[in-house]
Amino acid sequence: MHPTRRDLGKMALAAMTASRLPAKTNSKFGGVQIGINAPYSFHGSYNSGDQCLDAMVKLNLSAVELRAQPIEQFMGARAELVAYPAPRRSGRGPRTPEEEAARKAGVEELRKWRLAASMDTVKAFRKKYADAGVKIEIVKVDAIDTFSDEEIDYMFGLAKAAGASAISCEIPLSHTKRLGEFGEKHKMMIGYHGHTDVTSPEAFGRPESWETAMTYSKYNGINLDIGHFTAGNSTSPIPFLQKHHDRVTHIHLKDKKMHNGPNVPWGTGDTPIKETLKLMQKEKYPFPGVIEMEHPIPQGSDLMTELAKCVEYCKNALA
């Protein structure tokens, strides 16, 4: 049966409509989901939720570890209270009584706002990202260990409403017992981020730091920064990753030199980025690899060009 002129017209219209629809992003390469830590990796160029999304679409990234600030700004929180990066005080001395009073007033204002906030707006934020093909995998929360119990509950609710599978944070080891209890309550993993400090008992640098935190709660997990681990421990992170892969929420991807060496362009340092990605692919680890842009931008290049190189590096490694 041959199509009628009307049928041909409908098919042509459908084809035209489809051609106008923007293609969704897709950075799942060889079965491994690649994402980015935002707004952090955009170095202040893209801070709002819309700006971060625009940059990720340009980079064809379909996953993100997103700080809470852009979400809360979208929800209507006063920008000065949740600005990212957080405003810095000038000078090095202690706060004046007036400054301390203003700080406490701001903390209390934000606390009250959070406890009255509706999660419906978070769902709208999530939909905007999903419509572009970007999944909010992780919500990163700064200074969560300083929050009241009610605010911590709110943050877990925000992360769930955003579609995240885990919360990430950078807090002292001794504070992870308390936060782990909230992980138990909300049935959501917490990924603790590490740096290069392997001497402080409160820092996440040595393998033992995460192993101690994980004894406190089955929801205490690992945000393994393979660059920092390589630099701080002067060894490959792969054995640690293999040992504790079931407690890893996500990994951070960057290249650093051993012996507390610097951040360098990918492929020029000691961090086994490609080998780690291939391991994730081979073992079908479900957690994402998250790009963190920390190396200096070479002369003649720019931020987005360097980030595009990082995305391409992951794609090639997983081809």
Short mmCIF file of C-alpha atoms in Angstrom, two decimals:
data_model
loop_
_atom_site.label_atom_id
_atom_site.label_comp_id
_atom_site.label_asym_id
_atom_site.label_seq_id
_atom_site.Cartn_x
_atom_site.Cartn_y
_atom_site.Cartn_z
CA MET A 1 0.00 0.00 0.00
CA HIS A 2 1.53 3.30 -1.10
CA PRO A 3 1.48 6.29 1.25
CA THR A 4 -0.93 9.08 0.35
CA ARG A 5 0.07 12.68 -0.17
CA ARG A 6 -1.27 13.42 3.31
CA ASP A 7 0.87 10.61 4.76
CA LEU A 8 3.95 11.97 3.00
CA GLY A 9 3.20 15.41 4.37
CA LYS A 10 2.90 14.07 7.92
CA MET A 11 6.19 12.19 7.56
CA ALA A 12 7.95 15.28 6.23
CA LEU A 13 6.61 17.39 9.11
CA ALA A 14 7.73 14.78 11.63
CA ALA A 15 11.20 14.70 10.09
CA MET A 16 11.46 18.51 10.16
CA THR A 17 10.32 18.61 13.80
CA ALA A 18 12.81 15.92 14.79
CA SER A 19 15.64 17.76 13.04
CA ARG A 20 14.92 20.86 15.10
CA LEU A 21 15.09 19.02 18.41
CA PRO A 22 18.48 19.46 20.10
CA ALA A 23 20.43 16.23 20.48
CA LYS A 24 20.86 15.16 24.09
CA THR A 25 24.32 14.98 25.56
CA ASN A 26 25.96 11.59 25.96
CA SER A 27 29.28 11.01 27.70
CA LYS A 28 28.86 7.34 28.56
CA PHE A 29 31.87 5.88 26.80
CA GLY A 30 32.36 2.13 26.57
CA GLY A 31 29.89 1.64 29.40
CA VAL A 32 31.62 4.12 31.75
CA GLN A 33 29.79 7.30 32.68
CA ILE A 34 31.99 10.40 32.51
CA GLY A 35 30.89 13.64 34.18
CA ILE A 36 32.26 16.84 35.67
CA ASN A 37 32.49 18.53 39.07
CA ALA A 38 30.56 21.79 38.68
CA PRO A 39 30.68 24.71 39.13
CA TYR A 40 34.18 23.99 40.50
CA SER A 41 35.77 22.92 37.22
CA PHE A 42 34.53 26.02 35.41
CA HIS A 43 36.76 28.32 37.52
CA GLY A 44 34.10 30.96 38.08
CA SER A 45 33.10 31.24 34.42
CA TYR A 46 29.86 29.28 34.86
CA ASN A 47 28.32 29.37 38.34
CA SER A 48 24.52 29.29 38.06
CA GLY A 49 22.58 26.15 37.29
CA ASP A 50 21.77 27.39 33.79
CA GLN A 51 25.37 28.41 33.11
CA CYS A 52 26.69 25.03 34.26
CA LEU A 53 24.16 23.22 32.09
CA ASP A 54 25.05 25.34 29.06
CA ALA A 55 28.75 24.52 29.49
CA MET A 56 28.06 20.81 29.92
CA VAL A 57 25.94 20.70 26.78
CA LYS A 58 28.79 22.36 24.86
CA LEU A 59 31.17 19.71 26.19
CA ASN A 60 28.69 16.86 25.50
CA LEU A 61 28.76 15.81 29.16
CA SER A 62 25.75 13.86 30.40
CA ALA A 63 26.57 13.58 34.12
CA VAL A 64 27.53 15.98 36.88
CA GLU A 65 28.60 16.17 40.49
CA LEU A 66 26.83 19.43 41.26
CA ARG A 67 27.33 21.58 44.30
CA ALA A 68 24.17 22.50 46.20
CA GLN A 69 24.62 26.25 45.67
CA PRO A 70 23.31 26.44 42.07
CA ILE A 71 20.28 24.36 43.06
CA GLU A 72 19.50 26.52 46.07
CA GLN A 73 19.87 29.69 44.02
CA PHE A 74 17.38 28.25 41.51
CA MET A 75 15.06 27.48 44.44
CA GLY A 76 15.13 31.15 45.43
CA ALA A 77 17.70 31.37 48.22
CA ARG A 78 19.26 34.79 48.60
CA ALA A 79 22.35 34.77 46.38
CA GLU A 80 24.71 36.24 49.00
CA LEU A 81 23.93 33.39 51.39
CA VAL A 82 24.65 30.54 48.98
CA ALA A 83 27.05 32.14 46.53
CA TYR A 84 29.65 29.93 44.87
CA PRO A 85 32.50 30.37 45.38
CA ALA A 86 31.76 31.38 48.94
CA PRO A 87 32.61 35.03 49.62
CA ARG A 88 36.03 35.44 51.23
CA ARG A 89 36.82 37.87 54.00
CA SER A 90 39.61 40.35 53.47
CA GLY A 91 42.48 40.21 55.94
CA ARG A 92 43.70 37.39 58.13
CA GLY A 93 42.71 38.46 61.61
CA PRO A 94 39.75 37.24 63.63
CA ARG A 95 36.30 38.55 62.80
CA THR A 96 35.19 41.71 64.49
CA PRO A 97 32.11 41.43 66.74
CA GLU A 98 30.09 43.05 63.96
CA GLU A 99 31.36 40.59 61.35
CA GLU A 100 30.68 37.62 63.59
CA ALA A 101 27.15 38.88 64.31
CA ALA A 102 26.51 39.31 60.58
CA ARG A 103 27.83 35.79 59.90
CA LYS A 104 25.58 34.24 62.54
CA ALA A 105 22.58 36.18 61.25
CA GLY A 106 23.24 34.92 57.74
CA VAL A 107 23.59 31.31 58.93
CA GLU A 108 20.30 31.57 60.81
CA GLU A 109 18.52 33.21 57.86
CA LEU A 110 19.68 30.43 55.54
CA ARG A 111 18.70 27.75 58.06
CA LYS A 112 15.16 29.13 58.31
CA TRP A 113 14.89 29.43 54.54
CA ARG A 114 15.99 25.85 54.04
CA LEU A 115 13.53 24.43 56.53
CA ALA A 116 10.66 26.21 54.76
CA ALA A 117 11.79 25.45 51.19
CA SER A 118 9.74 23.28 48.82
CA MET A 119 11.34 20.39 46.96
CA ASP A 120 8.99 20.95 44.00
CA THR A 121 11.43 23.55 42.66
CA VAL A 122 14.28 21.02 42.90
CA LYS A 123 12.26 18.65 40.74
CA ALA A 124 11.86 21.42 38.15
CA PHE A 125 15.62 21.97 38.24
CA ARG A 126 16.20 18.24 37.79
CA LYS A 127 13.81 18.15 34.81
CA LYS A 128 15.66 21.00 33.10
CA TYR A 129 18.89 19.00 33.33
CA ALA A 130 17.23 15.73 32.34
CA ASP A 131 15.65 17.35 29.28
CA ALA A 132 19.17 18.23 28.10
CA GLY A 133 20.37 14.68 28.80
CA VAL A 134 22.35 15.53 31.95
CA LYS A 135 21.94 13.42 35.10
CA ILE A 136 22.76 14.89 38.49
CA GLU A 137 24.70 11.92 39.86
CA ILE A 138 26.04 13.48 43.06
CA VAL A 139 25.18 16.59 45.09
CA LYS A 140 28.21 18.09 46.83
CA VAL A 141 27.51 19.92 50.08
CA ASP A 142 30.07 22.29 51.56
CA ALA A 143 30.49 22.33 55.36
CA ILE A 144 27.61 19.91 55.92
CA ASP A 145 29.14 18.89 59.26
CA THR A 146 28.40 22.40 60.59
CA PHE A 147 24.66 22.11 59.81
CA SER A 148 21.87 21.47 62.28
CA ASP A 149 20.22 18.05 62.17
CA GLU A 150 17.23 19.56 60.38
CA GLU A 151 19.43 21.10 57.70
CA ILE A 152 21.23 17.81 57.11
CA ASP A 153 17.86 16.11 56.64
CA TYR A 154 16.95 18.89 54.20
CA MET A 155 20.16 18.35 52.20
CA PHE A 156 19.52 14.63 51.84
CA GLY A 157 16.00 15.47 50.69
CA LEU A 158 17.39 17.97 48.19
CA ALA A 159 19.84 15.39 46.82
CA LYS A 160 17.07 12.81 46.41
CA ALA A 161 14.77 15.32 44.70
CA ALA A 162 17.61 16.22 42.32
CA GLY A 163 17.93 12.55 41.36
CA ALA A 164 21.34 12.00 42.95
CA SER A 165 22.51 8.64 44.21
CA ALA A 166 24.85 10.11 46.82
CA ILE A 167 26.03 13.21 48.67
CA SER A 168 29.71 14.18 48.64
CA CYS A 169 31.58 16.40 51.07
CA GLU A 170 34.94 17.32 52.56
CA ILE A 171 34.76 17.06 56.33
CA PRO A 172 37.04 15.86 59.17
CA LEU A 173 37.19 12.12 59.74
CA SER A 174 35.88 12.46 63.30
CA HIS A 175 32.66 14.04 61.96
CA THR A 176 31.81 11.11 59.70
CA LYS A 177 30.23 9.04 62.46
CA ARG A 178 27.46 11.62 62.87
CA LEU A 179 26.94 12.07 59.14
CA GLY A 180 26.90 8.32 58.62
CA GLU A 181 23.85 8.13 60.87
CA PHE A 182 22.02 10.43 58.46
CA GLY A 183 23.11 8.21 55.59
CA GLU A 184 21.50 5.29 57.44
CA LYS A 185 18.33 7.32 58.02
CA HIS A 186 17.97 8.40 54.39
CA LYS A 187 19.44 5.23 52.81
CA MET A 188 21.86 7.34 50.75
CA MET A 189 25.61 6.99 50.34
CA ILE A 190 28.08 9.71 51.33
CA GLY A 191 31.31 10.01 49.38
CA TYR A 192 34.16 11.55 51.38
CA HIS A 193 36.62 13.47 49.23
CA GLY A 194 40.33 13.19 49.86
CA HIS A 195 43.35 15.38 49.22
CA THR A 196 47.09 14.81 49.55
CA ASP A 197 47.50 15.18 53.34
CA VAL A 198 48.53 11.75 54.63
CA THR A 199 49.73 12.97 58.05
CA SER A 200 46.69 14.54 59.72
CA PRO A 201 44.43 12.01 61.51
CA GLU A 202 41.44 14.12 60.45
CA ALA A 203 42.29 14.26 56.74
CA PHE A 204 41.22 11.89 53.99
CA GLY A 205 44.57 11.11 52.41
CA ARG A 206 45.69 7.68 53.55
CA PRO A 207 43.62 4.58 52.74
CA GLU A 208 43.10 4.07 56.48
CA SER A 209 41.06 7.28 56.72
CA TRP A 210 38.28 5.93 54.51
CA GLU A 211 38.56 2.48 56.05
CA THR A 212 37.95 3.99 59.49
CA ALA A 213 34.99 6.06 58.30
CA MET A 214 33.46 3.00 56.67
CA THR A 215 33.43 1.16 60.00
CA TYR A 216 31.06 3.84 61.34
CA SER A 217 28.32 3.27 58.77
CA LYS A 218 27.68 1.17 55.66
CA TYR A 219 26.58 4.44 54.01
CA ASN A 220 29.98 6.08 54.53
CA GLY A 221 31.79 5.75 51.22
CA ILE A 222 34.65 6.94 49.07
CA ASN A 223 34.94 9.83 46.62
CA LEU A 224 38.35 8.73 45.38
CA ASP A 225 40.38 11.51 43.79
CA ILE A 226 42.92 9.45 41.88
CA GLY A 227 45.19 12.45 41.30
CA HIS A 228 45.40 13.45 44.95
CA PHE A 229 45.78 9.81 46.01
CA THR A 230 48.69 9.33 43.60
CA ALA A 231 50.41 12.54 44.74
CA GLY A 232 49.87 12.04 48.47
CA ASN A 233 50.59 8.33 48.73
CA SER A 234 53.13 8.16 45.86
CA THR A 235 51.51 5.00 44.59
CA SER A 236 48.76 3.90 42.25
CA PRO A 237 45.16 4.20 43.52
CA ILE A 238 44.11 1.09 41.57
CA PRO A 239 44.69 -1.53 44.34
CA PHE A 240 42.68 0.61 46.79
CA LEU A 241 39.93 1.04 44.19
CA GLN A 242 39.78 -2.69 43.53
CA LYS A 243 39.63 -3.47 47.25
CA HIS A 244 36.81 -1.05 48.05
CA HIS A 245 35.00 -0.58 44.72
CA ASP A 246 31.66 -1.46 46.32
CA ARG A 247 31.92 1.59 48.60
CA VAL A 248 33.01 4.09 45.94
CA THR A 249 30.39 6.72 45.06
CA HIS A 250 32.47 8.30 42.27
CA ILE A 251 36.06 9.06 41.36
CA HIS A 252 37.68 12.38 40.49
CA LEU A 253 39.84 12.44 37.40
CA LYS A 254 42.94 14.62 37.19
CA ASP A 255 46.65 14.11 36.55
CA LYS A 256 49.29 14.82 39.19
CA LYS A 257 52.89 13.88 39.84
CA MET A 258 53.89 11.61 42.73
CA HIS A 259 55.59 12.89 45.90
CA ASN A 260 53.09 15.76 46.28
CA GLY A 261 53.80 16.87 42.75
CA PRO A 262 51.76 19.44 40.83
CA ASN A 263 48.66 19.16 38.68
CA VAL A 264 49.68 18.69 35.05
CA PRO A 265 47.91 18.30 31.69
CA TRP A 266 46.38 14.86 31.36
CA GLY A 267 48.76 12.18 30.16
CA THR A 268 51.91 13.96 31.40
CA GLY A 269 51.78 13.01 35.09
CA ASP A 270 51.96 9.85 37.20
CA THR A 271 48.23 9.30 37.72
CA PRO A 272 46.98 6.17 35.93
CA ILE A 273 43.87 7.80 34.45
CA LYS A 274 43.60 5.52 31.42
CA GLU A 275 44.30 2.37 33.42
CA THR A 276 41.67 3.35 36.01
CA LEU A 277 39.06 3.98 33.34
CA LYS A 278 39.87 0.66 31.64
CA LEU A 279 39.49 -1.11 35.00
CA MET A 280 36.08 0.51 35.50
CA GLN A 281 35.11 -0.63 32.04
CA LYS A 282 36.38 -4.18 32.47
CA GLU A 283 34.81 -4.71 35.89
CA LYS A 284 31.63 -2.79 34.99
CA TYR A 285 31.91 -0.59 38.06
CA PRO A 286 28.69 1.47 38.19
CA PHE A 287 30.08 4.71 39.62
CA PRO A 288 30.98 7.68 37.37
CA GLY A 289 34.35 9.18 36.59
CA VAL A 290 34.16 12.91 37.30
CA ILE A 291 36.49 15.40 35.62
CA GLU A 292 38.11 18.00 37.88
CA MET A 293 39.90 20.75 36.03
CA GLU A 294 42.94 21.70 38.13
CA HIS A 295 45.97 21.81 35.85
CA PRO A 296 47.23 25.19 34.61
CA ILE A 297 45.82 26.24 31.25
CA PRO A 298 48.67 26.18 28.72
CA GLN A 299 49.53 29.34 26.85
CA GLY A 300 47.39 29.71 23.75
CA SER A 301 44.59 27.54 25.13
CA ASP A 302 41.51 28.28 27.25
CA LEU A 303 39.35 26.61 29.86
CA MET A 304 36.74 25.06 27.56
CA THR A 305 39.40 23.80 25.15
CA GLU A 306 41.24 22.08 28.00
CA LEU A 307 38.02 20.57 29.34
CA ALA A 308 37.16 19.29 25.87
CA LYS A 309 40.60 17.62 25.78
CA CYS A 310 39.80 15.90 29.10
CA VAL A 311 36.50 14.59 27.72
CA GLU A 312 38.24 13.38 24.57
CA TYR A 313 40.97 11.71 26.66
CA CYS A 314 38.30 9.67 28.50
CA LYS A 315 36.52 8.80 25.25
CA ASN A 316 39.73 7.58 23.63
CA ALA A 317 40.77 5.63 26.72
CA LEU A 318 37.46 3.77 26.70
CA ALA A 319 37.21 3.23 22.93
#
